[in-house]
Structures are given as C-alpha cells and as structure tokens.
PDB file of C-alpha atoms and ligand atoms in Angstrom:
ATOM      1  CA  UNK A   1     -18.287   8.926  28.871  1.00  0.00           C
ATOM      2  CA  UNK A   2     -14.961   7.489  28.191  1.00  0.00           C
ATOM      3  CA  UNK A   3     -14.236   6.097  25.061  1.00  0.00           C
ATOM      4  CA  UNK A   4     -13.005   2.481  24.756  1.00  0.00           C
ATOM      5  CA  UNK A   5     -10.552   2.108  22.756  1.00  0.00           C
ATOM      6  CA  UNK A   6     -10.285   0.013  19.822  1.00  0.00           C
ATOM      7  CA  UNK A   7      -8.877  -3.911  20.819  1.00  0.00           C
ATOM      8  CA  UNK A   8      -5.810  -3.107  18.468  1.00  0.00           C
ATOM      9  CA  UNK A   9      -4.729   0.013  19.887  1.00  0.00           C
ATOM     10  CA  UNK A  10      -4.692  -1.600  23.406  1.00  0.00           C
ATOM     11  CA  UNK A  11      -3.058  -4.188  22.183  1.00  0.00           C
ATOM     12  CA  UNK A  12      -0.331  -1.441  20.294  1.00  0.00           C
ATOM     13  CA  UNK A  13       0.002  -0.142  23.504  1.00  0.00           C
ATOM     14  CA  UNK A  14       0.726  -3.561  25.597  1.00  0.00           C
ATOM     15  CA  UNK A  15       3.107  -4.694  22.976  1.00  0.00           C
ATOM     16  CA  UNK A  16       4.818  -1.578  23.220  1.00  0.00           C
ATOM     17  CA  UNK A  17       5.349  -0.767  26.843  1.00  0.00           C
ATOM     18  CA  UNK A  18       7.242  -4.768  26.280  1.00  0.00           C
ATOM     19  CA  UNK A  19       9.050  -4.539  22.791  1.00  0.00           C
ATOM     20  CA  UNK A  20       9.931  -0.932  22.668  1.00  0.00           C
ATOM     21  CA  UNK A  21      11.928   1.033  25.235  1.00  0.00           C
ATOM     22  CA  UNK A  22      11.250   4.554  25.775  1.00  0.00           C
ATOM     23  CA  UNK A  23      13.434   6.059  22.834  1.00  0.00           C
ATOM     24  CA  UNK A  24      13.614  10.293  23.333  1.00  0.00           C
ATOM     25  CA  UNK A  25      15.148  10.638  19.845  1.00  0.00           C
ATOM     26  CA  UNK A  26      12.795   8.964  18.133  1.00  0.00           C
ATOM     27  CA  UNK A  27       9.543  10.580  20.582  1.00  0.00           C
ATOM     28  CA  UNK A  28      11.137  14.080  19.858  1.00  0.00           C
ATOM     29  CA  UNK A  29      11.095  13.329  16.317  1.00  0.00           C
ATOM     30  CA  UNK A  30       7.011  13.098  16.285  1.00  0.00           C
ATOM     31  CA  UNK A  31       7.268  15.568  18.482  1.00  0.00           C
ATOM     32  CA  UNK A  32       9.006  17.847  16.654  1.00  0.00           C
ATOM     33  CA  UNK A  33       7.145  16.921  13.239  1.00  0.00           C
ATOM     34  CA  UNK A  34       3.940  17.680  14.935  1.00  0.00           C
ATOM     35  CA  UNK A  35       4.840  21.124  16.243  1.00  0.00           C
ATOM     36  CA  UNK A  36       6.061  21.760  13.119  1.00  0.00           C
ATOM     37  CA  UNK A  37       2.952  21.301  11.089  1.00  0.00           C
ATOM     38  CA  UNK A  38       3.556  18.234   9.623  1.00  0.00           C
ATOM     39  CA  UNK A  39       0.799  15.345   9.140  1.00  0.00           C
ATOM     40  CA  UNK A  40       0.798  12.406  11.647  1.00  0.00           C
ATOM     41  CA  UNK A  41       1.228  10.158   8.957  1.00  0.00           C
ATOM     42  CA  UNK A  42       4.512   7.786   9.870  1.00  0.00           C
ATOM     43  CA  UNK A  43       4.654   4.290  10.450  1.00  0.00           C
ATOM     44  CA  UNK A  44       3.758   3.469  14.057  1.00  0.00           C
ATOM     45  CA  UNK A  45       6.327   2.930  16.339  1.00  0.00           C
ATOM     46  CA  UNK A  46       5.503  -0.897  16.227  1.00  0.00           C
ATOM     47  CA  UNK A  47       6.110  -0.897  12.699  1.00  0.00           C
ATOM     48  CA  UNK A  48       9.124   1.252  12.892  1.00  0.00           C
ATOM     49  CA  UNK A  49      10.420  -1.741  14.774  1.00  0.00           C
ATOM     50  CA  UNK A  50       9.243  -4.026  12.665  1.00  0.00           C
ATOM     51  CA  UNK A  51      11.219  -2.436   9.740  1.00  0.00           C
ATOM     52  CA  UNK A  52      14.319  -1.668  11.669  1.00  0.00           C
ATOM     53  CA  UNK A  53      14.318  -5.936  12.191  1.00  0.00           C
ATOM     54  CA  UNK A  54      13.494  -6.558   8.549  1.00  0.00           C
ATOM     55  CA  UNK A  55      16.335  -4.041   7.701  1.00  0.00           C
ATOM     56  CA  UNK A  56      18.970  -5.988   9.551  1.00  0.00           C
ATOM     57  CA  UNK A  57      17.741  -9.329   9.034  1.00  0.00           C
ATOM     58  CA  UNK A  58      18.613  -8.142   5.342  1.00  0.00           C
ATOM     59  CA  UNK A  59      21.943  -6.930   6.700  1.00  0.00           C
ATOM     60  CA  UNK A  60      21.204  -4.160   4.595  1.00  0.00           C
ATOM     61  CA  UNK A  61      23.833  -1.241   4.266  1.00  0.00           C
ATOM     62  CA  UNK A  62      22.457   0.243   1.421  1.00  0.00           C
ATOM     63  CA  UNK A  63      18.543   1.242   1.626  1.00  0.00           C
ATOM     64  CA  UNK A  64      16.258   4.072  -0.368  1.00  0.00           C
ATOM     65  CA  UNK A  65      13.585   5.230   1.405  1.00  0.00           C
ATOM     66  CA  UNK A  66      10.916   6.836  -0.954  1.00  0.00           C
ATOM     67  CA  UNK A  67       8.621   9.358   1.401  1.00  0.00           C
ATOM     68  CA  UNK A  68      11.066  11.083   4.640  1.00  0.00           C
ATOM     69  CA  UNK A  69       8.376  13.098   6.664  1.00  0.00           C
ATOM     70  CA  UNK A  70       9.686  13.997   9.594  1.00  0.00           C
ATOM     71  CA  UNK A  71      12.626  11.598   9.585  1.00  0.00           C
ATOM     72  CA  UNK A  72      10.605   8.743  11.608  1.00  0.00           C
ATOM     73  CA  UNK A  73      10.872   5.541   9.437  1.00  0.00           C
ATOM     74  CA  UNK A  74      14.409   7.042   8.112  1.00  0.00           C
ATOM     75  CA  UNK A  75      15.791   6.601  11.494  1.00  0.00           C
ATOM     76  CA  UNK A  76      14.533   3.506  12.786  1.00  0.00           C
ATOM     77  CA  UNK A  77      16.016   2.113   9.031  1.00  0.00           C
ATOM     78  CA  UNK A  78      19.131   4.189   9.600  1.00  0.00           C
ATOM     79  CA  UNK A  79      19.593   1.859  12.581  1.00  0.00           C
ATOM     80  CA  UNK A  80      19.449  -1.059  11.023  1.00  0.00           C
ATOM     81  CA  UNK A  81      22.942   0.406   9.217  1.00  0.00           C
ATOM     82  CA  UNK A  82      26.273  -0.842   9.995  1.00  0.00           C
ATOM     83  CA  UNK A  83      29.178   1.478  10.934  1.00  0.00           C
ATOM     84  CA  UNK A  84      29.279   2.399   6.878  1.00  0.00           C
ATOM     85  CA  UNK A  85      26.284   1.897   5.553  1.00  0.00           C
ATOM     86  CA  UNK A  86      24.178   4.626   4.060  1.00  0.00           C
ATOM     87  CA  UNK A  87      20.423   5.164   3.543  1.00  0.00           C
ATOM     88  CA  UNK A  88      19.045   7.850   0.641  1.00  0.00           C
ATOM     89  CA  UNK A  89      16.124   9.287   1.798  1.00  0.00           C
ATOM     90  CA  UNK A  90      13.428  11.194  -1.117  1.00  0.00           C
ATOM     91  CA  UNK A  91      11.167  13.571  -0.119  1.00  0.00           C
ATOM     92  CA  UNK A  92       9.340  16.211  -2.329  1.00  0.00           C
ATOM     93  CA  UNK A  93       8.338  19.260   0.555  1.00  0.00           C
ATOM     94  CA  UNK A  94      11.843  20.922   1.644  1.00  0.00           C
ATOM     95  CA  UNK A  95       9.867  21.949   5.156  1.00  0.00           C
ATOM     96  CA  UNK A  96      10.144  18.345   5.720  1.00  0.00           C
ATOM     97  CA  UNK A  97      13.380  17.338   4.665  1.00  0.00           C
ATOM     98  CA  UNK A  98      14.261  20.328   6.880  1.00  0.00           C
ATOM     99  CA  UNK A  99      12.513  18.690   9.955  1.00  0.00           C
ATOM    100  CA  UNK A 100      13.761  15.624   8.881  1.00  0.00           C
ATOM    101  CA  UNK A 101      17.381  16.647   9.012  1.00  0.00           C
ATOM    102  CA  UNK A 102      17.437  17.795  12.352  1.00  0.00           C
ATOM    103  CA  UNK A 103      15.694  14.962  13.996  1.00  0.00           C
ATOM    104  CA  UNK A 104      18.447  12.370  11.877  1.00  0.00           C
ATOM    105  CA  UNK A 105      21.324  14.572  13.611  1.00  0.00           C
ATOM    106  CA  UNK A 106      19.819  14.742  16.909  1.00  0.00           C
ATOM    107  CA  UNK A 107      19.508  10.624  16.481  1.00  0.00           C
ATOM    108  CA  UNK A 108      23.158  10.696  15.739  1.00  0.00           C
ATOM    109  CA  UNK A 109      22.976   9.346  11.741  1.00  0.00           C
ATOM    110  CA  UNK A 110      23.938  12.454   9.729  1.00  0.00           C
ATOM    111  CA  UNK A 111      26.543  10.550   8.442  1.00  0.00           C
ATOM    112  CA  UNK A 112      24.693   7.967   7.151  1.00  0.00           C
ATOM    113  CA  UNK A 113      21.810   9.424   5.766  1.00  0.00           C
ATOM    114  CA  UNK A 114      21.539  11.510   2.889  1.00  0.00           C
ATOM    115  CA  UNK A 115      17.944  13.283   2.258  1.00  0.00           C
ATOM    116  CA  UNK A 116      17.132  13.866  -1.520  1.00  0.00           C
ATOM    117  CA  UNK A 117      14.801  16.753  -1.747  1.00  0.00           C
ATOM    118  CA  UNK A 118      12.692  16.784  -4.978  1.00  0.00           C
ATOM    119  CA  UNK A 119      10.051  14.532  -6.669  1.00  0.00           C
ATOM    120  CA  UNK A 120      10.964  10.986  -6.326  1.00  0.00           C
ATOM    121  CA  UNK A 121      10.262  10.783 -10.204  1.00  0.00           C
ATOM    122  CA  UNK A 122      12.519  13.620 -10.928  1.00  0.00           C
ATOM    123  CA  UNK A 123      15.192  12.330  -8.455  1.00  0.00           C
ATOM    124  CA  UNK A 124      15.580   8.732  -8.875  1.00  0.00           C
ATOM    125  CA  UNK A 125      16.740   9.228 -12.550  1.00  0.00           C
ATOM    126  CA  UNK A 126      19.904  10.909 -10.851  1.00  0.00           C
ATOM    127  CA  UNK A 127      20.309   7.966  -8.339  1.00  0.00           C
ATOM    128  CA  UNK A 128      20.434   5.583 -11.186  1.00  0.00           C
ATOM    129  CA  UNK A 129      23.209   7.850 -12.680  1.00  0.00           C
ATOM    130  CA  UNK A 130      25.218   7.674 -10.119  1.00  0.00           C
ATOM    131  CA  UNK A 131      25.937   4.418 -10.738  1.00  0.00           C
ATOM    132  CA  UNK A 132      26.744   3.059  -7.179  1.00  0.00           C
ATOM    133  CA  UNK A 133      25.751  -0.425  -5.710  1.00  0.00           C
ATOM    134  CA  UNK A 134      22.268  -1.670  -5.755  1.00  0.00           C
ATOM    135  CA  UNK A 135      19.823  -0.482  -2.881  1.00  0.00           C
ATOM    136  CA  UNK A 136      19.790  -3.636  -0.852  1.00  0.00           C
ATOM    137  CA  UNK A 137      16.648  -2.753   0.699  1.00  0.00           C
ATOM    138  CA  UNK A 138      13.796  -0.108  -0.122  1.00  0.00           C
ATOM    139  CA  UNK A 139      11.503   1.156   1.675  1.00  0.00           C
ATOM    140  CA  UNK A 140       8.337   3.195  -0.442  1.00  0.00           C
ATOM    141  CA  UNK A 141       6.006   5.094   1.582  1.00  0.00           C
ATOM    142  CA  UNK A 142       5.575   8.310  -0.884  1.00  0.00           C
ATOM    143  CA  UNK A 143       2.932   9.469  -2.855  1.00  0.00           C
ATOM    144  CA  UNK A 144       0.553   6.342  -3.499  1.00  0.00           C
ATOM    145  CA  UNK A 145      -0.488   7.547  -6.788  1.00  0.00           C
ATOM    146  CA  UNK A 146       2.722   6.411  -7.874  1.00  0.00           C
ATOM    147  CA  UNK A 147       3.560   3.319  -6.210  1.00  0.00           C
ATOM    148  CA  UNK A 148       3.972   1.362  -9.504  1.00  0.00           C
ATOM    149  CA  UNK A 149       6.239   3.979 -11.081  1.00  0.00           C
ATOM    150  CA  UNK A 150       8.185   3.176  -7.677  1.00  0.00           C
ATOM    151  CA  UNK A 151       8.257  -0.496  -7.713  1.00  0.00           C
ATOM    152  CA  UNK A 152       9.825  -0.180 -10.788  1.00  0.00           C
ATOM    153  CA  UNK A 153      12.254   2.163 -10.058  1.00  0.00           C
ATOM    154  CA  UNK A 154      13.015  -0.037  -6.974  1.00  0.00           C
ATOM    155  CA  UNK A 155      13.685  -2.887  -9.205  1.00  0.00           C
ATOM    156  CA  UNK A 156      15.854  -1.225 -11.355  1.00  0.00           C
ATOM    157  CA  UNK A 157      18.073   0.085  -8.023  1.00  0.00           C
ATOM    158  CA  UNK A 158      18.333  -2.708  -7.238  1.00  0.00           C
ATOM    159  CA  UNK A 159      19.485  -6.360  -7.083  1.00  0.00           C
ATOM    160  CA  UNK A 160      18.704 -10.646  -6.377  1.00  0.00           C
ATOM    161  CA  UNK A 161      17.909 -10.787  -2.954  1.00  0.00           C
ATOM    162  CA  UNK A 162      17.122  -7.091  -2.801  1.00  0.00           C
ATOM    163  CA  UNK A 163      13.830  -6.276  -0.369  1.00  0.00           C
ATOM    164  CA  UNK A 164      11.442  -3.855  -1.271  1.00  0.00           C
ATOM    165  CA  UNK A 165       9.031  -2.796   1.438  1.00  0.00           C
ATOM    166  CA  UNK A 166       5.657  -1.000   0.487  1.00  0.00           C
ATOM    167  CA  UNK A 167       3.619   0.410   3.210  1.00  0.00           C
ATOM    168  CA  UNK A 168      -0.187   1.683   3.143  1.00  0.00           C
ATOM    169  CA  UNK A 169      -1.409  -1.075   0.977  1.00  0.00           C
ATOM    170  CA  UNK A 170      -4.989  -2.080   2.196  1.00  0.00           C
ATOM    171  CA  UNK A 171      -6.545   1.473   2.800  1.00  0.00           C
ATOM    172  CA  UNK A 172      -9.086   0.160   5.161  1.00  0.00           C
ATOM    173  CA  UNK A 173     -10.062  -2.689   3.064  1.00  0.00           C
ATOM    174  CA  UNK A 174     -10.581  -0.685  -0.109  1.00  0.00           C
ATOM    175  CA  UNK A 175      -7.638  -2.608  -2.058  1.00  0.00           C
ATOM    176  CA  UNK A 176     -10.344  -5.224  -2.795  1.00  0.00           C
ATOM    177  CA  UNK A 177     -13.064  -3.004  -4.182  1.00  0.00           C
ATOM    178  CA  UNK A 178     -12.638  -2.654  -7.835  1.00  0.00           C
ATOM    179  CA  UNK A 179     -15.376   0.373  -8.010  1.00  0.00           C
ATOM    180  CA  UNK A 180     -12.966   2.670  -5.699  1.00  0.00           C
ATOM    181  CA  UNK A 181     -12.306   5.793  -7.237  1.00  0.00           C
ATOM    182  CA  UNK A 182      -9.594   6.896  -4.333  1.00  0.00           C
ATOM    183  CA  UNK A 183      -6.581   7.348  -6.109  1.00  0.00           C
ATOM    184  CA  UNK A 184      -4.593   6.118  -3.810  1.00  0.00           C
ATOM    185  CA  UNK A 185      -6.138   2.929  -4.030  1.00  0.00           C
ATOM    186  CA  UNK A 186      -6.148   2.486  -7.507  1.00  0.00           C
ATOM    187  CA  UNK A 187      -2.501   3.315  -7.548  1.00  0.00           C
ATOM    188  CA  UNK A 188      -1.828   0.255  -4.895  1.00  0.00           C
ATOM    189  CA  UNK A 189      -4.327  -2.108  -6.960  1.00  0.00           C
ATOM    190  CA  UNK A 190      -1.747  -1.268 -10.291  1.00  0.00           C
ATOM    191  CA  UNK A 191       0.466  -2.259  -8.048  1.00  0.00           C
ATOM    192  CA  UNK A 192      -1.350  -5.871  -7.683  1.00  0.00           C
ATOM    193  CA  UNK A 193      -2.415  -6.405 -10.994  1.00  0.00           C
ATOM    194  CA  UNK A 194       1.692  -5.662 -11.819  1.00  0.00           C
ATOM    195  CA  UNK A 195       3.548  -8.491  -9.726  1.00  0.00           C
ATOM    196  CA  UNK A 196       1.946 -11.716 -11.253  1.00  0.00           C
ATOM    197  CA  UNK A 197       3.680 -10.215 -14.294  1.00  0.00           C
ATOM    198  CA  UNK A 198       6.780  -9.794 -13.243  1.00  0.00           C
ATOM    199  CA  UNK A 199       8.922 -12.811 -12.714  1.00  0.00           C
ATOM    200  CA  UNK A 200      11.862 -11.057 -10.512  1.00  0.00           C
ATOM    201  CA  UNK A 201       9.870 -10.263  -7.877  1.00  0.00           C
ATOM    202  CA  UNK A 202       8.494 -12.552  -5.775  1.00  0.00           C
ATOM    203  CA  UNK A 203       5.695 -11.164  -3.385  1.00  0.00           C
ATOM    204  CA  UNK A 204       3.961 -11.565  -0.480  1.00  0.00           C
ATOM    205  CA  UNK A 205       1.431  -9.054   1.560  1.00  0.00           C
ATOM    206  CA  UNK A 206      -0.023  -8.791   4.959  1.00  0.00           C
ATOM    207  CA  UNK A 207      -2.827  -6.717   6.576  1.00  0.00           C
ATOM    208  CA  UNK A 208      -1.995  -4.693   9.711  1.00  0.00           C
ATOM    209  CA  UNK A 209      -4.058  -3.427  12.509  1.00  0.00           C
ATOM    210  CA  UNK A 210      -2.914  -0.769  15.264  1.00  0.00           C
ATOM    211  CA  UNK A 211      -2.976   2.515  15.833  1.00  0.00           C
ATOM    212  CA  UNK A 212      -2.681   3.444  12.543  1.00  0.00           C
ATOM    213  CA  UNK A 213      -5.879   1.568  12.272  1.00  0.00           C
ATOM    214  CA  UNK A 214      -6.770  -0.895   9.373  1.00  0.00           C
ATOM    215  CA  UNK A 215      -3.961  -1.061   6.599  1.00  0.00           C
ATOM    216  CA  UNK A 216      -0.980  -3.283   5.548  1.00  0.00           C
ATOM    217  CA  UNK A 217       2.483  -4.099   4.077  1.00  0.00           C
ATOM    218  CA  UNK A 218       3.643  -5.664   1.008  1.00  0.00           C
ATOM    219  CA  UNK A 219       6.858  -7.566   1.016  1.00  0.00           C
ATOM    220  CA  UNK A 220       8.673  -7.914  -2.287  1.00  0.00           C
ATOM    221  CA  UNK A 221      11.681 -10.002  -3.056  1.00  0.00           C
ATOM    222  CA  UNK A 222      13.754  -9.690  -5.784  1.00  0.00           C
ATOM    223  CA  UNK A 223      14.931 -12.618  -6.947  1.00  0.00           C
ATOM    224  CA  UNK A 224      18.015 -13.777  -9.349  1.00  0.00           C
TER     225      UNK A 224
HETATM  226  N1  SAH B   1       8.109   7.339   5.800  1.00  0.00           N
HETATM  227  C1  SAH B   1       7.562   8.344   6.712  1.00  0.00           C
HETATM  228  C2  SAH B   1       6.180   8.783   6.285  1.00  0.00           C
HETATM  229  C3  SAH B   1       6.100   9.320   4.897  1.00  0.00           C
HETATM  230  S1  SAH B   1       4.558  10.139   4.574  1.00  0.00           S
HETATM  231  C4  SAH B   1       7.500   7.743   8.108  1.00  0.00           C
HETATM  232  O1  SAH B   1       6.932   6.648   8.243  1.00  0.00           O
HETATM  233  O2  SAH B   1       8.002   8.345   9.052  1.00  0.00           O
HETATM  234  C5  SAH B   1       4.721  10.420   2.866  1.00  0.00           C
HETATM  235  C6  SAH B   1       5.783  11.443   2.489  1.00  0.00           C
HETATM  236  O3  SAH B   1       5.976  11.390   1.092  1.00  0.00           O
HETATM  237  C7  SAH B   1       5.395  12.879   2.828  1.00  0.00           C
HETATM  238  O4  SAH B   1       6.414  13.493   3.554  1.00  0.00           O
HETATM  239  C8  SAH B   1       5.253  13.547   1.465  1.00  0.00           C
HETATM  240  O5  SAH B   1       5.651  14.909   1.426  1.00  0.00           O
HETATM  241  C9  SAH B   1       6.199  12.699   0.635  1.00  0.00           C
HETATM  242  N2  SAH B   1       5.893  12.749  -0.805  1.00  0.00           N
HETATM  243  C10 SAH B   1       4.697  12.922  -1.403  1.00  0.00           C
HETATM  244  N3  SAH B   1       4.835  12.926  -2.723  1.00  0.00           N
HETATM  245  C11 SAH B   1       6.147  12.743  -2.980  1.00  0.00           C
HETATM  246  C12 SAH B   1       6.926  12.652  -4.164  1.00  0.00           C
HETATM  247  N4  SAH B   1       6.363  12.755  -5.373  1.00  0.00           N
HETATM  248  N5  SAH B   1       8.250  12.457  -4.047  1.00  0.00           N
HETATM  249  C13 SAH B   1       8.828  12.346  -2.834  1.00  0.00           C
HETATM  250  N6  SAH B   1       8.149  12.428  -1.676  1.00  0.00           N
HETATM  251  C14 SAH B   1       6.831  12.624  -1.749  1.00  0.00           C
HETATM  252  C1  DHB B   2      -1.113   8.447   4.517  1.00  0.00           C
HETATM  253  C2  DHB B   2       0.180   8.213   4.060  1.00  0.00           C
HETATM  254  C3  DHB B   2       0.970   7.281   4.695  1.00  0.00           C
HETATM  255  O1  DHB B   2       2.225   7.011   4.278  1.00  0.00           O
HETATM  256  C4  DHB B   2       0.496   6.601   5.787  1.00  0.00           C
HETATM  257  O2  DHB B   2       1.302   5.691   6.382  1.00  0.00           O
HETATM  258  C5  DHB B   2      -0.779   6.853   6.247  1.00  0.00           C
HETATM  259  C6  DHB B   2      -1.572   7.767   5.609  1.00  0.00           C
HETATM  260  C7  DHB B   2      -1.964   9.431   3.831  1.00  0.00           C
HETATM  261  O3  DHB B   2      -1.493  10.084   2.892  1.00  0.00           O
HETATM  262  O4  DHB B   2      -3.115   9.564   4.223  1.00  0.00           O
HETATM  263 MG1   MG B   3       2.973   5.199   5.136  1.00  0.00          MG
END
C-alpha cells in the first residue's frame, strides 16, 4: 500500500520544485553528509531559503552560526554574504567540520567562512576576544541544552539591530508542556521564560511544518 504523505511534505515539495532551483552544491552537500555518517538533521531546504532571505534582508556581512553539520545552513547563510563578508561557523565533532569544509569549498565560500571546531561554550569566549565587529546576524542551531547560554552569548556578539535566529523551538508541540522532561525542551522553554526579561531583545516566534515535520523558529531582535 502506498503511503500518503503528510499534506506538509507535499506541500514542501510543490513549493520547492517553484522557489528553489535544482542547486548540485548544496544536494551534494546532504549528500555527502549522509554518506558520511552524519545525522539528517539540517534545516530543510525551504528553510535554508528562508534564512538565506532573512540573511540579506539584514544585509548581513558578519553572521555566527552556532551548530555547522555538514555545512548545509552555513552555505545557504554564506550566500547571503557580500563580496567581503565573513560567516564563523562553531561546531563541536571535527568529522563534521571536516565534511563541512569540503562541501563550503566545493560551494565556492572558503574564503568567507571560517569553521570553529570546539564547544561553542569553550569557543565563543575566544570570539569575544578577538574583539572584531558585532555579529550582525546569528544563527543557533547547536546543542539545545544550551540555547540560553547561546542567546546570551549572541547578545553579547552582538549589536542594535542585530538578528538572532533560533531554530528547533517547538519540538513537536512539547514547548508548551511544562511536565516535559526532554532536555531539549526544557532548554528552549529557559529560553522563553528568559526574553520577557530582557529588554534588548525584542522577540517574536513562529511554528513550522514540512518535512522536517512539526517544529519552529524564533526571531530575536536586538534592539538599541
Ligand atoms: N545548522 C546545521 C545543523 C546543525 S545540527 C544545518 O542546518 O545544516 C547541530 C550541530 O551542532 C551538530 O553538528 C552537532 O555536532 C553540533 N553541536 C552539538 N553540540 C555542540 C556544541 N556544544 N558546540 C558546538 N556544536 C555543537
Ligand atoms: C535535531 C537537531 C536539529 O538542529 C534539528 O534541526 C532537528 C533535530 C536533533 O538533535 O534531533
Ligand atoms: Mg536545527
């Protein structure tokens, strides 16, 4: 019996054959991540367009990306770049970041992107060191234990009118249920109960539906 599949995905797929142009680079880099061993975890490809827009509506040319994988959200971001703009990319397994590198050179934006290999909480310290211009856009798809820990650090990267994108926010629906003992979740509700408090950012969230399935985005501006 054939499966039917869900409304969403069919409608994933219509919007895509439309909105999205076949794109080898960016199909060998899920390709490539796959055959590699790596978990088909990155944003779909509507979403990678979605970001990419966000990105230069922005006009970012400076973004962090918190969470590489195989390299698929870096380089739809990377896009977004102008001519000499630069995107920091954090991820903790060096397999990846290996993976990741190739598919970034093969999508022609090794000189734009610079992949961070460590904990995010171990490496962002450094990036603050540095001392070089606020992150005018940040993108946190890591570990979701920590997604508070990276709000903050996003905050502190960066500047007023600064975006800060966090994916993988509704979990199916378990944001709302205060019994949920997934940590991921209750690292995205600390999340929640954070922004009324803080006065700089100004936030907004919406739930998603796709391939992916059931989950969401939250949209943070920082404001002056
Ligand atoms: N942004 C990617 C998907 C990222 S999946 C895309 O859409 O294409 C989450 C990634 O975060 C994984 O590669 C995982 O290894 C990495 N990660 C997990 N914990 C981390 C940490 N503490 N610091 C940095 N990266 C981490
Ligand atoms: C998971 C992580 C992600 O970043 C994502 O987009 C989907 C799933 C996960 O760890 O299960
Ligand atoms: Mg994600």
């Amino acid at each position: 019996m054939a499966t039917k599949l869900d409304p969403w995905q069919a409608v994933d797929e219509y919007l895509g054959q439309r909105l999205l142009p076949a794109d080898p680079v960016l199909e060998e880099a899920l390709r490539s991540a796959a055959a590699a061993g790596l978990p088909e975890i990155a944003v779909s490809p509507a979403q990678g367009k979605f970001l990419h827009l966000l990105a230069r509506i922005c006009r970012a040319r400076r973004v962090l990306e918190l969470g590489t994988l195989g390299g698929y959200s870096t380089i739809w971001l990377a896009r977004a770049l102008p001519a000499d703009g630069t995107l920091i990319t954090l991820e903790a397994q060096p397999a990846f970041a290996e993976v990741a590198r190739t598919n970034i050179a093969r999508a022609g934006l090794a000189d734009r992107v610079e992949i961070v290999v460590g904990a995010a909480l171990d490496t962002l310290p450094n990036l603050k060191e540095r001392a070089q211009d606020p992150f005018d856009f940040v993108f946190i798809d890591a570990d979701k234990p920590n997604s508070l820990e990276y709000v903050r650090w996003a905050l502190q990267l960066s500047g007023p009118g600064s975006v800060i994108v966090l994916d993988n926010v509704v979990r199916q629906g378990a944001l709302a249920d205060p019994t949920t003992s997934d940590e991921n979740v209750v690292g995205m509700r600390r999340v929640f109960d954070f922004l009324p408090t803080e006065p700089r950012l100004s936030a907004a969230a919406l739930q998603t539906v796709g391939v992916k399935g059931y989950d969401g985005f939250a949209l943070l501006l920082v404001q002056d």
